[in-house]
Short mmCIF file of C-alpha atoms in Angstrom, two decimals:
data_model
loop_
_atom_site.label_atom_id
_atom_site.label_comp_id
_atom_site.label_asym_id
_atom_site.label_seq_id
_atom_site.Cartn_x
_atom_site.Cartn_y
_atom_site.Cartn_z
CA UNK L 21 17.73 -16.29 -10.34
CA UNK L 22 15.07 -17.98 -12.45
CA UNK L 23 17.16 -21.04 -13.29
CA UNK L 24 17.97 -21.62 -9.61
CA UNK L 25 14.32 -22.24 -8.79
CA UNK L 26 13.38 -23.88 -12.08
CA UNK L 27 11.26 -21.16 -13.71
CA UNK L 28 11.28 -20.46 -17.42
CA UNK L 29 12.21 -17.15 -19.03
CA UNK L 30 8.53 -16.19 -19.09
CA UNK L 31 9.05 -14.48 -15.73
CA UNK L 32 12.25 -12.67 -16.72
CA UNK L 33 10.71 -9.17 -16.71
CA UNK L 34 9.24 -9.65 -13.23
CA UNK L 35 12.54 -11.04 -11.92
CA UNK L 36 14.53 -8.10 -13.28
CA UNK L 37 12.03 -5.60 -11.88
CA UNK L 38 12.07 -7.24 -8.45
CA UNK L 39 15.87 -7.45 -8.38
CA UNK L 40 16.33 -3.80 -9.37
CA UNK L 41 13.76 -2.73 -6.77
CA UNK L 42 15.67 -4.59 -4.05
CA UNK L 43 19.02 -3.19 -5.15
CA UNK L 44 17.70 0.38 -5.15
CA UNK L 45 15.91 0.09 -1.79
CA UNK L 46 18.56 -1.70 0.30
CA UNK L 47 21.49 0.11 1.87
CA UNK L 48 25.01 -0.53 0.65
CA UNK L 49 28.34 -0.40 2.46
CA UNK L 50 30.10 1.03 -0.60
CA UNK L 51 28.05 4.23 -0.43
CA UNK L 52 28.33 4.72 3.35
CA UNK L 53 25.23 2.77 4.33
CA UNK L 54 22.87 4.84 2.19
CA UNK L 55 20.40 3.58 -0.35
CA UNK L 56 21.21 4.16 -4.03
CA UNK L 57 18.00 6.17 -4.41
CA UNK L 58 19.19 8.51 -1.62
CA UNK L 59 22.53 9.09 -3.34
CA UNK L 60 21.08 9.58 -6.83
CA UNK L 61 18.15 11.83 -5.96
CA UNK L 62 19.77 13.42 -2.89
CA UNK L 63 16.68 12.81 -0.79
CA UNK L 64 15.97 10.82 2.34
CA UNK L 65 13.04 8.45 2.02
CA UNK L 66 10.27 8.85 4.58
CA UNK L 67 10.00 6.11 7.17
CA UNK L 68 6.25 5.51 7.68
CA UNK L 69 6.87 4.34 11.25
CA UNK L 70 8.55 7.59 12.30
CA UNK L 71 5.98 9.93 10.74
CA UNK L 72 3.97 11.82 13.37
CA UNK L 73 0.80 13.86 13.05
CA UNK L 74 1.03 17.61 12.77
CA UNK L 75 -1.37 19.95 14.54
CA UNK L 76 -3.34 20.52 11.33
CA UNK L 77 -3.82 16.81 10.70
CA UNK L 78 -4.90 16.07 14.27
CA UNK L 79 -7.51 18.84 14.27
CA UNK L 80 -9.00 17.49 11.06
CA UNK L 81 -9.21 13.96 12.41
CA UNK L 82 -10.75 15.16 15.70
CA UNK L 83 -13.57 16.90 13.83
CA UNK L 84 -14.27 13.80 11.81
CA UNK L 85 -14.32 11.61 14.93
CA UNK L 86 -16.77 13.89 16.76
CA UNK L 87 -19.24 13.98 13.91
CA UNK L 88 -21.41 10.90 13.64
CA UNK L 89 -23.35 10.11 10.53
CA UNK L 90 -26.72 8.53 11.13
CA UNK L 91 -27.21 5.59 8.84
CA UNK L 92 -30.40 3.66 8.57
CA UNK L 93 -31.20 0.71 6.43
CA UNK L 94 -33.96 1.40 3.92
CA UNK L 95 -37.24 0.05 5.22
CA UNK L 96 -38.67 -1.88 2.33
CA UNK L 97 -39.67 -5.47 1.92
CA UNK L 98 -38.08 -7.41 -0.85
CA UNK L 99 -40.54 -8.90 -3.30
CA UNK L 100 -40.80 -12.65 -3.11
CA UNK L 101 -39.58 -14.52 -6.14
CA UNK L 102 -41.41 -17.69 -5.15
CA UNK L 103 -44.37 -18.65 -7.31
CA UNK L 104 -47.43 -19.89 -5.48
CA UNK L 105 -49.59 -22.50 -7.11
CA UNK L 106 -53.36 -22.32 -6.52
#
């Protein structure tokens, strides 16, 4: 992988990490279209797109949206750093 694009072995650790991440996260036809992490850990990864809010989460977010926090800039004048000559 590194020699194909002309990089030295300095990036070998990153290349191996990236390759193993891709292999573990992509589905495979040899294990019935599942990801290796699903087969090994016997879990189904959560798809962030399909996650919906529960009633508890929506009530918490509604309370936060209704409550407004009044913010006001501090009213002070910055000291001038200019030096006046007499």
